[in-house]
PDB file of C-alpha atoms in Angstrom:
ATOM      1  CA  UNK F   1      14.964 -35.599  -9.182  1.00 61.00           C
ATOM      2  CA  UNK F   2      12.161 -36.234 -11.904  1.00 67.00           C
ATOM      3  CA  UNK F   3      13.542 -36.316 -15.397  1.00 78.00           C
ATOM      4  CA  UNK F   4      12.134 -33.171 -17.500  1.00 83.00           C
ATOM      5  CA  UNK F   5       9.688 -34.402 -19.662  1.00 82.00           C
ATOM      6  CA  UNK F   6      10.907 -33.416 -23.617  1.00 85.00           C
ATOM      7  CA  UNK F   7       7.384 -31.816 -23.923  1.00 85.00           C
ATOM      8  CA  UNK F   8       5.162 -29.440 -22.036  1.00 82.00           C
ATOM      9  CA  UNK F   9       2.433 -31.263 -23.470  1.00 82.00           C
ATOM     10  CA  UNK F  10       0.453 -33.809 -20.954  1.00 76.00           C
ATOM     11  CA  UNK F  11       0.230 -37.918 -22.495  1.00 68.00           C
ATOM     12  CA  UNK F  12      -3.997 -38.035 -21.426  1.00 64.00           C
ATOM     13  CA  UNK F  13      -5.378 -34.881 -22.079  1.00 65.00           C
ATOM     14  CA  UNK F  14      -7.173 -32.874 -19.021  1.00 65.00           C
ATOM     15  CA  UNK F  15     -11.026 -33.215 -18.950  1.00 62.00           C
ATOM     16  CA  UNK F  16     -13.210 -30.509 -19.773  1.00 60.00           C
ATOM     17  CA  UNK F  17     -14.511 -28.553 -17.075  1.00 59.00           C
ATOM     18  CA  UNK F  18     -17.697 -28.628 -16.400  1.00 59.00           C
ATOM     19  CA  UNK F  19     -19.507 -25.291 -16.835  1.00 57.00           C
ATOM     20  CA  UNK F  20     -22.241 -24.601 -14.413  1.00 56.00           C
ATOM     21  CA  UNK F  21     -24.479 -21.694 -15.498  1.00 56.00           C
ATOM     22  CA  UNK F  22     -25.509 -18.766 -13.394  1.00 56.00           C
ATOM     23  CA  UNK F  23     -22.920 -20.231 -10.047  1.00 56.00           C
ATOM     24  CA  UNK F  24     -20.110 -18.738  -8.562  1.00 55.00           C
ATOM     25  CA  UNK F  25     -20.622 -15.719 -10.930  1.00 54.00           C
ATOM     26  CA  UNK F  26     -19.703 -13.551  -8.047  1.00 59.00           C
ATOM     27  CA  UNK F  27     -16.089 -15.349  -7.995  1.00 57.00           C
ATOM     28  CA  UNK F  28     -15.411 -14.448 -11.405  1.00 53.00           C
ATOM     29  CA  UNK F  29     -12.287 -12.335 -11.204  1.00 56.00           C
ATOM     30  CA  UNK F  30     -10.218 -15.089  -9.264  1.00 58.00           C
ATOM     31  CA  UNK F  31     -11.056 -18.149 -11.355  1.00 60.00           C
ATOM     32  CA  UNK F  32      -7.754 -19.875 -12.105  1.00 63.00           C
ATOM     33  CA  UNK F  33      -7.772 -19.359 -16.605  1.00 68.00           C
ATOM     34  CA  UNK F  34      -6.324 -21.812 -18.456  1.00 71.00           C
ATOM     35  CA  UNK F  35      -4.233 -20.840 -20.989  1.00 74.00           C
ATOM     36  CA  UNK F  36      -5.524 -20.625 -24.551  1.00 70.00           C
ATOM     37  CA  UNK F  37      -3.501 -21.378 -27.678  1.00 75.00           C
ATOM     38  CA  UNK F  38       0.160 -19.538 -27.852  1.00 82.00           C
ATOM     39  CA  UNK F  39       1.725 -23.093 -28.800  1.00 84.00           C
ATOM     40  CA  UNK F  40       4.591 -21.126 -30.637  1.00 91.00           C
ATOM     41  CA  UNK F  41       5.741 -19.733 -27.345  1.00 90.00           C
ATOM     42  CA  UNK F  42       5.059 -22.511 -25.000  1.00 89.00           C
ATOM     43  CA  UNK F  43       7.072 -24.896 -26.932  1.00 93.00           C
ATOM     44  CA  UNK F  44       9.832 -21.892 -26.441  1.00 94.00           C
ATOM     45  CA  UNK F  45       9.623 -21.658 -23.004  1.00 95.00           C
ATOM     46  CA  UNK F  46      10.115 -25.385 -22.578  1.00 94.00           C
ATOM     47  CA  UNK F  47      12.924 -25.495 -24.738  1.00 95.00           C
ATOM     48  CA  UNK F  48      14.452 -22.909 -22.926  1.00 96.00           C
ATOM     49  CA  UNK F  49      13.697 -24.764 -19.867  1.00 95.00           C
ATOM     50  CA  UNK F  50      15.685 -27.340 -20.956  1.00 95.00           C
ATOM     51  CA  UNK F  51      18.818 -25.653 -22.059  1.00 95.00           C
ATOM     52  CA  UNK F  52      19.072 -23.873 -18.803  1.00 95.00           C
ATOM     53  CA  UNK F  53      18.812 -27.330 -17.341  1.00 93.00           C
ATOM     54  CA  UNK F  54      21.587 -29.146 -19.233  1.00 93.00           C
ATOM     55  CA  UNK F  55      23.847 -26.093 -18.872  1.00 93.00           C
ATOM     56  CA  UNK F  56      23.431 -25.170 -14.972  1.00 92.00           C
ATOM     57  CA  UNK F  57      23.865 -21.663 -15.951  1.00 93.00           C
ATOM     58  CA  UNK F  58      21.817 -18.369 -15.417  1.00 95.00           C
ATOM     59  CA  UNK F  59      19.172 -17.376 -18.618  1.00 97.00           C
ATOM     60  CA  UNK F  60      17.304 -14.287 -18.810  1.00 97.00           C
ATOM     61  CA  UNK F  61      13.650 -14.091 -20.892  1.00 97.00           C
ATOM     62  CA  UNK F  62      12.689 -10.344 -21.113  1.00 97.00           C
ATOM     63  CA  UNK F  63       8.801 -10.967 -22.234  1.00 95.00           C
ATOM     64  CA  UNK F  64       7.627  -7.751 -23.781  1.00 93.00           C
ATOM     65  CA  UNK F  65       4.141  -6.632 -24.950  1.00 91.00           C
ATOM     66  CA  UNK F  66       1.027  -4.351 -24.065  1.00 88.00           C
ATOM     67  CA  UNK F  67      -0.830  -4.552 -20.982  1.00 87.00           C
ATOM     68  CA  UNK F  68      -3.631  -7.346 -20.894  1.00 83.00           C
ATOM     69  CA  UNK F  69      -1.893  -9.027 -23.967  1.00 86.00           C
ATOM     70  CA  UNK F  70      -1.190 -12.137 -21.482  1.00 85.00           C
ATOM     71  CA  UNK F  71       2.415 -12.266 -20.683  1.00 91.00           C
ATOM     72  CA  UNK F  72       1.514 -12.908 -17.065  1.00 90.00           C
ATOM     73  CA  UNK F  73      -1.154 -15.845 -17.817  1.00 88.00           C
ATOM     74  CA  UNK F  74       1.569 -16.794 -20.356  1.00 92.00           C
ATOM     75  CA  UNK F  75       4.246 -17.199 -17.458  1.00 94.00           C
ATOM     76  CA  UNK F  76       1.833 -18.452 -14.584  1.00 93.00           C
ATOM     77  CA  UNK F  77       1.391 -21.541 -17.098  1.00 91.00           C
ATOM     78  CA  UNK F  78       4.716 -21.981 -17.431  1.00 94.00           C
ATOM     79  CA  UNK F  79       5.505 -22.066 -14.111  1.00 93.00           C
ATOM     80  CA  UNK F  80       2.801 -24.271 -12.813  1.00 92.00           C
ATOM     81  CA  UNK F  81       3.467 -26.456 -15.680  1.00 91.00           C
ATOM     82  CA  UNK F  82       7.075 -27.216 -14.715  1.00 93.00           C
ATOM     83  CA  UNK F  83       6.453 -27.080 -11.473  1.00 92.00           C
ATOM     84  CA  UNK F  84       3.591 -29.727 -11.166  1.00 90.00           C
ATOM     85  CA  UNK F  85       5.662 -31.855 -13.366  1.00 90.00           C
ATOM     86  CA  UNK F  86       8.904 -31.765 -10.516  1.00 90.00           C
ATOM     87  CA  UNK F  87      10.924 -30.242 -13.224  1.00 89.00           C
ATOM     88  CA  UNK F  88      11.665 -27.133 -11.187  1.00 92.00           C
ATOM     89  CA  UNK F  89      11.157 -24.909  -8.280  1.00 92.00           C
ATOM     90  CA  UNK F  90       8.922 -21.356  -8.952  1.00 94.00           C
ATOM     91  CA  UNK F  91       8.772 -17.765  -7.649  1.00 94.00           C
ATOM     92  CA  UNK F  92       6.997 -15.205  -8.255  1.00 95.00           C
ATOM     93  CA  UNK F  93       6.834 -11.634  -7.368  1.00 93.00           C
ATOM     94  CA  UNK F  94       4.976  -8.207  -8.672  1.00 93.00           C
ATOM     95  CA  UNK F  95       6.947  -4.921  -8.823  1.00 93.00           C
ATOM     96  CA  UNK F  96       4.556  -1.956  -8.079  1.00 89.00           C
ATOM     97  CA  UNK F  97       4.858   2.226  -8.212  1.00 86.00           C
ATOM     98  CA  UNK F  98       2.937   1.891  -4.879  1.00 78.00           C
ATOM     99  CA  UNK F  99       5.458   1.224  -2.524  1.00 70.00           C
ATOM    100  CA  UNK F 100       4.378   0.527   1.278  1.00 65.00           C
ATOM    101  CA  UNK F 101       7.614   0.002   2.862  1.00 66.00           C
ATOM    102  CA  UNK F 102       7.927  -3.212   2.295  1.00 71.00           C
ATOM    103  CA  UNK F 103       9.940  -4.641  -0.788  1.00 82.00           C
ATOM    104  CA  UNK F 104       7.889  -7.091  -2.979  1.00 87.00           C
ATOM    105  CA  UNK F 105      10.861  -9.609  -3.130  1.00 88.00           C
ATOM    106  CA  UNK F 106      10.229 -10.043   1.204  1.00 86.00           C
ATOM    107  CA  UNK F 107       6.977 -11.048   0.301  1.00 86.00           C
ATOM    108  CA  UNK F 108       8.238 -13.311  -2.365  1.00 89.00           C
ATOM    109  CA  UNK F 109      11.204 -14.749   0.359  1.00 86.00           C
ATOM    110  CA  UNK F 110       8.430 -15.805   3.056  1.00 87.00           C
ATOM    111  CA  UNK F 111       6.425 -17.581   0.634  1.00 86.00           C
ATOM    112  CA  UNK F 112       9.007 -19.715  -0.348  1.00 83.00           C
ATOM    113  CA  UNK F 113      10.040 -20.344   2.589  1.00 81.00           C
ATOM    114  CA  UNK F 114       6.264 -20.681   3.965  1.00 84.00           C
ATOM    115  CA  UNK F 115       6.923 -18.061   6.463  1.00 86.00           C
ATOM    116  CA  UNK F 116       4.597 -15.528   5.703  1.00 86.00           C
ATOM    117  CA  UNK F 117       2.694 -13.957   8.433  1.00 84.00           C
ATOM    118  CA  UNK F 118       4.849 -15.116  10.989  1.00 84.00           C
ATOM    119  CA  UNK F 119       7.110 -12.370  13.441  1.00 86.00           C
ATOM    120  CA  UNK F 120      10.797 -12.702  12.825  1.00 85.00           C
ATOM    121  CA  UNK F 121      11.243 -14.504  16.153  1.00 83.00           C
ATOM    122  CA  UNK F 122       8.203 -17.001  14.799  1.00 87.00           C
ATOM    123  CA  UNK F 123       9.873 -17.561  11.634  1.00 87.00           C
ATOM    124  CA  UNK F 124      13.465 -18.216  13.148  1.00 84.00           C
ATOM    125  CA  UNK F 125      13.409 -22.212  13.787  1.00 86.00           C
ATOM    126  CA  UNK F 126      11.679 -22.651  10.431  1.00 84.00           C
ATOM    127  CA  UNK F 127      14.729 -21.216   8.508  1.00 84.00           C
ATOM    128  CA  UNK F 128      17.255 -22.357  10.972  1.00 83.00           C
ATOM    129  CA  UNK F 129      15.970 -25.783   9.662  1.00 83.00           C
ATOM    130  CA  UNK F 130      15.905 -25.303   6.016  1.00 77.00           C
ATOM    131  CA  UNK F 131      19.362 -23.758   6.281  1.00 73.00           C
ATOM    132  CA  UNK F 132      20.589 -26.657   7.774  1.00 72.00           C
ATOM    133  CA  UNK F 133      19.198 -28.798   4.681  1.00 70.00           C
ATOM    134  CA  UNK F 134      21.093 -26.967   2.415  1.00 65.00           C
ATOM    135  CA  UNK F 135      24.188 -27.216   5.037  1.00 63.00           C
ATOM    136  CA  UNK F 136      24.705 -22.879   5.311  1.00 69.00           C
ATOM    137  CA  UNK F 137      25.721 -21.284   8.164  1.00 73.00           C
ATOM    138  CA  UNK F 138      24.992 -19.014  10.298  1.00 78.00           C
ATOM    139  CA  UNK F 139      25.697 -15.843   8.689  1.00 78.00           C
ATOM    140  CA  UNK F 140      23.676 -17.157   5.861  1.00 79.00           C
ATOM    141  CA  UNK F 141      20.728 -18.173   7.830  1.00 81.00           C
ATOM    142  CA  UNK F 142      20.354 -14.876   9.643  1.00 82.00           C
ATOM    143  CA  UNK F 143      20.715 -13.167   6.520  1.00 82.00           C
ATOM    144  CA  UNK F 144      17.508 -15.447   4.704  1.00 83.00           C
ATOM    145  CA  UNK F 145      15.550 -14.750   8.260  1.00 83.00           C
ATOM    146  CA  UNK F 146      16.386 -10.669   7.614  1.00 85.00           C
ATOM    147  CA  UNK F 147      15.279 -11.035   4.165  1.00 83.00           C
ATOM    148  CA  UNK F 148      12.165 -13.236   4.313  1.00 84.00           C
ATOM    149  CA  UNK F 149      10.676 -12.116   7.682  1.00 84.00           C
ATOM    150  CA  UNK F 150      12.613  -9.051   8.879  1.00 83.00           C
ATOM    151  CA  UNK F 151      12.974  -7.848  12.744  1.00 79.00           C
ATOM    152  CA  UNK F 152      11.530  -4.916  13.664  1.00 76.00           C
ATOM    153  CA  UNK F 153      13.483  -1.253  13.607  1.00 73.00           C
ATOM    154  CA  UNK F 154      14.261  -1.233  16.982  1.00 70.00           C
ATOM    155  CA  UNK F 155      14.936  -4.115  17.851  1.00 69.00           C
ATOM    156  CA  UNK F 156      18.375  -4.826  18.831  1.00 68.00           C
ATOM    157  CA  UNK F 157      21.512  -7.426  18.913  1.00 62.00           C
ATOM    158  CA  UNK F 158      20.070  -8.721  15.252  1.00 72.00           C
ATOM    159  CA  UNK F 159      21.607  -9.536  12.143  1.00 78.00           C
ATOM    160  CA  UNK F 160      21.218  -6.515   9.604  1.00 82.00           C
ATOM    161  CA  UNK F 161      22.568  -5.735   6.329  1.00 83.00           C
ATOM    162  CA  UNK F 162      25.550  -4.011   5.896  1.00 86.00           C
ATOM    163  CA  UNK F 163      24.509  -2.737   2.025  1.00 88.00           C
ATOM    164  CA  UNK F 164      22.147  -3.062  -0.563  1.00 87.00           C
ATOM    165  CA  UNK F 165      24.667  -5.171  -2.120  1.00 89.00           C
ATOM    166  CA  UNK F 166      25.263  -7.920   0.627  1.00 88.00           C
ATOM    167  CA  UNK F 167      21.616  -7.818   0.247  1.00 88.00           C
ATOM    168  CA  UNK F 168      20.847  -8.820  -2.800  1.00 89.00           C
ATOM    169  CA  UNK F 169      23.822 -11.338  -2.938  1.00 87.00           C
ATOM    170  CA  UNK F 170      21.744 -12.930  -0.049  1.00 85.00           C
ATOM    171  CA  UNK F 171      18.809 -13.284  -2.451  1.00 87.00           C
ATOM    172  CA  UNK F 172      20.794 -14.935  -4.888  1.00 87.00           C
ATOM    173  CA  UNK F 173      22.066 -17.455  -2.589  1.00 84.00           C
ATOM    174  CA  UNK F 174      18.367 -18.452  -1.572  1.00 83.00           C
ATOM    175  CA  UNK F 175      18.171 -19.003  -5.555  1.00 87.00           C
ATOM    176  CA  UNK F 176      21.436 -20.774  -5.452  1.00 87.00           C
ATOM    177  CA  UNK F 177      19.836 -23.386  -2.624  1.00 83.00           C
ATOM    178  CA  UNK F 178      16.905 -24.028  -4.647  1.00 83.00           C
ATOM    179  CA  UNK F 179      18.817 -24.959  -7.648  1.00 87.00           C
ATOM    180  CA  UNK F 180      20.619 -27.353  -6.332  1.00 85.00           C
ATOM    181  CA  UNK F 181      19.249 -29.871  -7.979  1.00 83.00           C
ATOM    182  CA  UNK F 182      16.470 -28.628 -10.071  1.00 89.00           C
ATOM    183  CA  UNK F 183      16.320 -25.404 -12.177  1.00 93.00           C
ATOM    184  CA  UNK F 184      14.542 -22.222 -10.739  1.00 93.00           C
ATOM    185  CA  UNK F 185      12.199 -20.439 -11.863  1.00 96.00           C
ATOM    186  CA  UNK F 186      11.889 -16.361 -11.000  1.00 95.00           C
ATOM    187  CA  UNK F 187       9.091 -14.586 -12.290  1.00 97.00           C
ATOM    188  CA  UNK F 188       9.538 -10.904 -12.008  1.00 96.00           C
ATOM    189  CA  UNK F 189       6.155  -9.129 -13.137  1.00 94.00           C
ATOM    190  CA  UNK F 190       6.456  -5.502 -13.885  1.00 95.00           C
ATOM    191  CA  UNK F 191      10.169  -4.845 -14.119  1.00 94.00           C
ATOM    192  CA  UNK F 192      10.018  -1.156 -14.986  1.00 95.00           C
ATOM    193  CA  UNK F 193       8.932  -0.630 -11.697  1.00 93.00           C
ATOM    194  CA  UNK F 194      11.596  -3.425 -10.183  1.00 91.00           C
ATOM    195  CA  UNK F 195      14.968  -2.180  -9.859  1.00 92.00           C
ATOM    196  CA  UNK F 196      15.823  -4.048  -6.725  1.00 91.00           C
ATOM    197  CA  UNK F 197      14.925  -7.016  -8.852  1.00 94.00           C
ATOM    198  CA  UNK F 198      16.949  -6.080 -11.321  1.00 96.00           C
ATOM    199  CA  UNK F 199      19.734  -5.699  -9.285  1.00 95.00           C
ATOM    200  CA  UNK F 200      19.322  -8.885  -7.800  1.00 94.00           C
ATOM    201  CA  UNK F 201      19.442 -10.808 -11.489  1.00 95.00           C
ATOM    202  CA  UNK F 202      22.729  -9.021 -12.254  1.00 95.00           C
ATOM    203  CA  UNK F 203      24.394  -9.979  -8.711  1.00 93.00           C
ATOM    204  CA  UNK F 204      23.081 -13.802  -9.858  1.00 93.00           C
ATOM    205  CA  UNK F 205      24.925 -13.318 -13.335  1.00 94.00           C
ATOM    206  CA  UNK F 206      28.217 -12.050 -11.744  1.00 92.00           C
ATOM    207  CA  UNK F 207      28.448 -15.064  -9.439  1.00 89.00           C
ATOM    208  CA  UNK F 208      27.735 -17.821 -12.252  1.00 83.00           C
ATOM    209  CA  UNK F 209      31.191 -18.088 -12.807  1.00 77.00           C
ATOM    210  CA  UNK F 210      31.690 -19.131  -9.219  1.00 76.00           C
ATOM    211  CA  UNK F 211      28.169 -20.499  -8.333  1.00 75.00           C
ATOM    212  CA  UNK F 212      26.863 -22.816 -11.505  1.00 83.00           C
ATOM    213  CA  UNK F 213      23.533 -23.326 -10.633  1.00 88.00           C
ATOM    214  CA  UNK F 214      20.423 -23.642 -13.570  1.00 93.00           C
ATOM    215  CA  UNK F 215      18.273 -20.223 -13.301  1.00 95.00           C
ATOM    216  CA  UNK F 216      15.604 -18.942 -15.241  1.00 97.00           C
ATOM    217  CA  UNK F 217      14.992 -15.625 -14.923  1.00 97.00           C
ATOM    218  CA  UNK F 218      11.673 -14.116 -16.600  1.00 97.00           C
ATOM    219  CA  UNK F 219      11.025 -10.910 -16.954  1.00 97.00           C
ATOM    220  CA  UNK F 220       7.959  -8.844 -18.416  1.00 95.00           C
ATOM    221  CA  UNK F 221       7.553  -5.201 -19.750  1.00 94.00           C
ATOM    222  CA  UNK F 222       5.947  -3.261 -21.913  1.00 92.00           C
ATOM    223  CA  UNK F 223       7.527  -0.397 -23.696  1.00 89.00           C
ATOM    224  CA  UNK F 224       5.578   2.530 -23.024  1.00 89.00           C
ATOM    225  CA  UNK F 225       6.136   1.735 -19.174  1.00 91.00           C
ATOM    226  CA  UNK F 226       9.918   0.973 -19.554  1.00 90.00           C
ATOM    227  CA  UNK F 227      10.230   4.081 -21.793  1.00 90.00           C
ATOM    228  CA  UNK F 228       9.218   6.645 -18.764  1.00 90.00           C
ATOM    229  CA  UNK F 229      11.528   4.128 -15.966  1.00 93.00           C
ATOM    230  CA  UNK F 230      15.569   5.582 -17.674  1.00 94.00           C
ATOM    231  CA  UNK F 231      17.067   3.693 -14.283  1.00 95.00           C
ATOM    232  CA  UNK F 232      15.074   0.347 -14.749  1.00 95.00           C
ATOM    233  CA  UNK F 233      15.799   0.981 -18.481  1.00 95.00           C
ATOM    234  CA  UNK F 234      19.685   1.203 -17.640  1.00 96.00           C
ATOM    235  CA  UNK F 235      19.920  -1.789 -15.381  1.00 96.00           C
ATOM    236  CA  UNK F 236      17.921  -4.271 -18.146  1.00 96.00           C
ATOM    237  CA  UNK F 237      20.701  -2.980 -20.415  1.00 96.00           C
ATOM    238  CA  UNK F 238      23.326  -4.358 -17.868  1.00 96.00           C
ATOM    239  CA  UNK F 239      21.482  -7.175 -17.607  1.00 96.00           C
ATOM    240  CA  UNK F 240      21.690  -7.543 -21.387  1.00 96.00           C
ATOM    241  CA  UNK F 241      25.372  -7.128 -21.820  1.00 96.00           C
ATOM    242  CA  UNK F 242      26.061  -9.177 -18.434  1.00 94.00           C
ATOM    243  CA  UNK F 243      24.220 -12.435 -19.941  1.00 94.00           C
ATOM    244  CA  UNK F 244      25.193 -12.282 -23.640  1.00 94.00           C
ATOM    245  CA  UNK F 245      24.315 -15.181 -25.452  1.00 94.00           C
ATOM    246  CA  UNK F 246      21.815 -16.364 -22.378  1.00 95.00           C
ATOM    247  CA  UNK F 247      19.716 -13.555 -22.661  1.00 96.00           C
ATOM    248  CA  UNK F 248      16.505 -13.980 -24.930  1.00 95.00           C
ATOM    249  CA  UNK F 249      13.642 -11.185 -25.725  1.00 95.00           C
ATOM    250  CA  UNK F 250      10.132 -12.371 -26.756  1.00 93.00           C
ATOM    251  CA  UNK F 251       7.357 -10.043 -27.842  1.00 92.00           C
ATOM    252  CA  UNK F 252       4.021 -11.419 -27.530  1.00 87.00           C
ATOM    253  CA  UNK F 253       1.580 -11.166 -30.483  1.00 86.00           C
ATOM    254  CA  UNK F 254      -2.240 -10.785 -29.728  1.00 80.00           C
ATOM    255  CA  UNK F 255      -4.016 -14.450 -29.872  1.00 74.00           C
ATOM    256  CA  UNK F 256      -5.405 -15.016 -33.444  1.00 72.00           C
ATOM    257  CA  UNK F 257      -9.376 -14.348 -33.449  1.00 71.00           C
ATOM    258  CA  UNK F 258      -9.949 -17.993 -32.862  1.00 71.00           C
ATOM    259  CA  UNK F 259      -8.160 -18.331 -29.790  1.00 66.00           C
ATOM    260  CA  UNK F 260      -9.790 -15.440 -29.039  1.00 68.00           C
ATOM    261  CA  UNK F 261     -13.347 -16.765 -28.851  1.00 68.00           C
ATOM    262  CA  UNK F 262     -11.867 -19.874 -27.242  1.00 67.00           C
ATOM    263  CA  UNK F 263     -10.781 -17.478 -24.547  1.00 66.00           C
ATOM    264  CA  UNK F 264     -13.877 -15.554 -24.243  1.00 66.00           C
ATOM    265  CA  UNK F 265     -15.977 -18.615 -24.357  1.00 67.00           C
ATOM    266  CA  UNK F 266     -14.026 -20.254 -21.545  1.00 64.00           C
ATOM    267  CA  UNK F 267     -14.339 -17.175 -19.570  1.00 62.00           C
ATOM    268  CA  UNK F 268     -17.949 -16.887 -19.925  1.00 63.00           C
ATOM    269  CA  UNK F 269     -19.006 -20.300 -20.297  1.00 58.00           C
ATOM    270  CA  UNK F 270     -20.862 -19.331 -23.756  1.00 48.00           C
ATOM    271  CA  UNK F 271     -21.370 -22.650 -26.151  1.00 51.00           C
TER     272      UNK F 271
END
């Protein structure tokens, strides 16, 4: 496994992008940003990153702060960061109010296991072989096929959960197998709308007595959203009391006004 590097910073420097005026202008909204300034809170993050690494135990980061202030573009860096560095593995998922009968975390289950798109009978031999990396059986291995890439309602003689519990103690196991032998990284966007996610964190904090595995869970909210969500708002308490000392809360300021013209310049390619 590659050692974590002791900073997030990078020994030769990027190059500058190139700007080129007046092109791709209609591709605007899904350029990939990079991240301006917030040195303060990246140096954070990668301190945290390391803790949770040397400890092998479950950390929460609640990331507060008003919508558009950049706690997603914040977290996206992060995650890229360690991952392109091999210091650990990332998820991702965004909690919505519009729900369309299938749970974000699914979603977030076949991309990691790069079986997205693919019918549950389609995805079966490509978890049957990851499961057999980690060495799980076959209770397991139905159980990540159910959750990443489930069978359809009438379908029948199929593995199905029993509970909402056993199913979220499935989703921490996937986490468990990933951490094996590098940290992981879960990025849950939007918690105020994420209860199942929620849930899932505090099933992965009652089994770190029993499980040791290095988890970083990050979290973002804003207050006005969490304020008007009392059952999201009662489960991030839990989660709260549950991790004690390895929970964290950081409330992101708005970028200084030169980072601010940085930004906007970057975006818009202005000299």
């Amino acid at each position: 496994m590659p050692q974590l590097p002791r900073t997030w910073r990078m020994a030769i420097p990027r190059p500058p992008t190139r700007q080129m005026k007046n092109a791709g202008a209609g591709l605007f909204g899904i350029r990939n940003i990079e991240l301006v300034g917030r040195p303060e809170e990246r140096n954070a993050l990668w301190k945290l990153l390391h803790r949770v690494a040397a400890e092998r135990r479950v950390h929460v980061l609640l990331v507060r702060g008003p919508e558009g202030i950049g706690k997603a573009s914040l977290l996206r860096w992060f995650r890229r960061r360690a991952h392109e560095v091999g210091a650990a593995i990332p998820h991702h998922v965004v909690f919505s109010p519009l729900v369309d009968g299938v749970s974000p975390l699914t979603d977030m289950f076949a991309d990691s296991l790069s079986t997205r798109g693919l019918s549950h009978l389609e995805a079966e031999p490509y978890v049957k072989r990851l499961a057999g990396v980690y060495g799980s059986g076959e209770y397991e291995t139905q159980g990540l096929l159910e959750l990443a890439n489930p069978a359809p309602d009438d379908a029948s003689s199929v593995f199905r959960f029993r509970s909402a519990e056993e199913r979220e103690v499935a989703m921490c196991r996937l986490f468990e197998w990933k951490a094996r032998r590098r940290p992981a990284i879960v990025h849950m966007d939007h918690v105020h709308w994420g209860g199942e996610g929620l849930r899932v964190v505090l099933r992965a904090l009652e089994r770190a007595s029993s499980e040791r595995r290095p988890m970083l869970f990050l979290l973002t909210t804003d207050a006005q959203s969490l304020a008007v969500s009392p059952n999201e708002r009662k489960l991030l308490d839990e989660v709260q009391q549950k991790a004690g000392i390895r929970y964290r809360e950081l409330d992101l300021q708005p970028l200084p006004p030169a980072a601010q013209r940085a930004l906007i310049a970057s975006l818009l390619g202005l000299d």
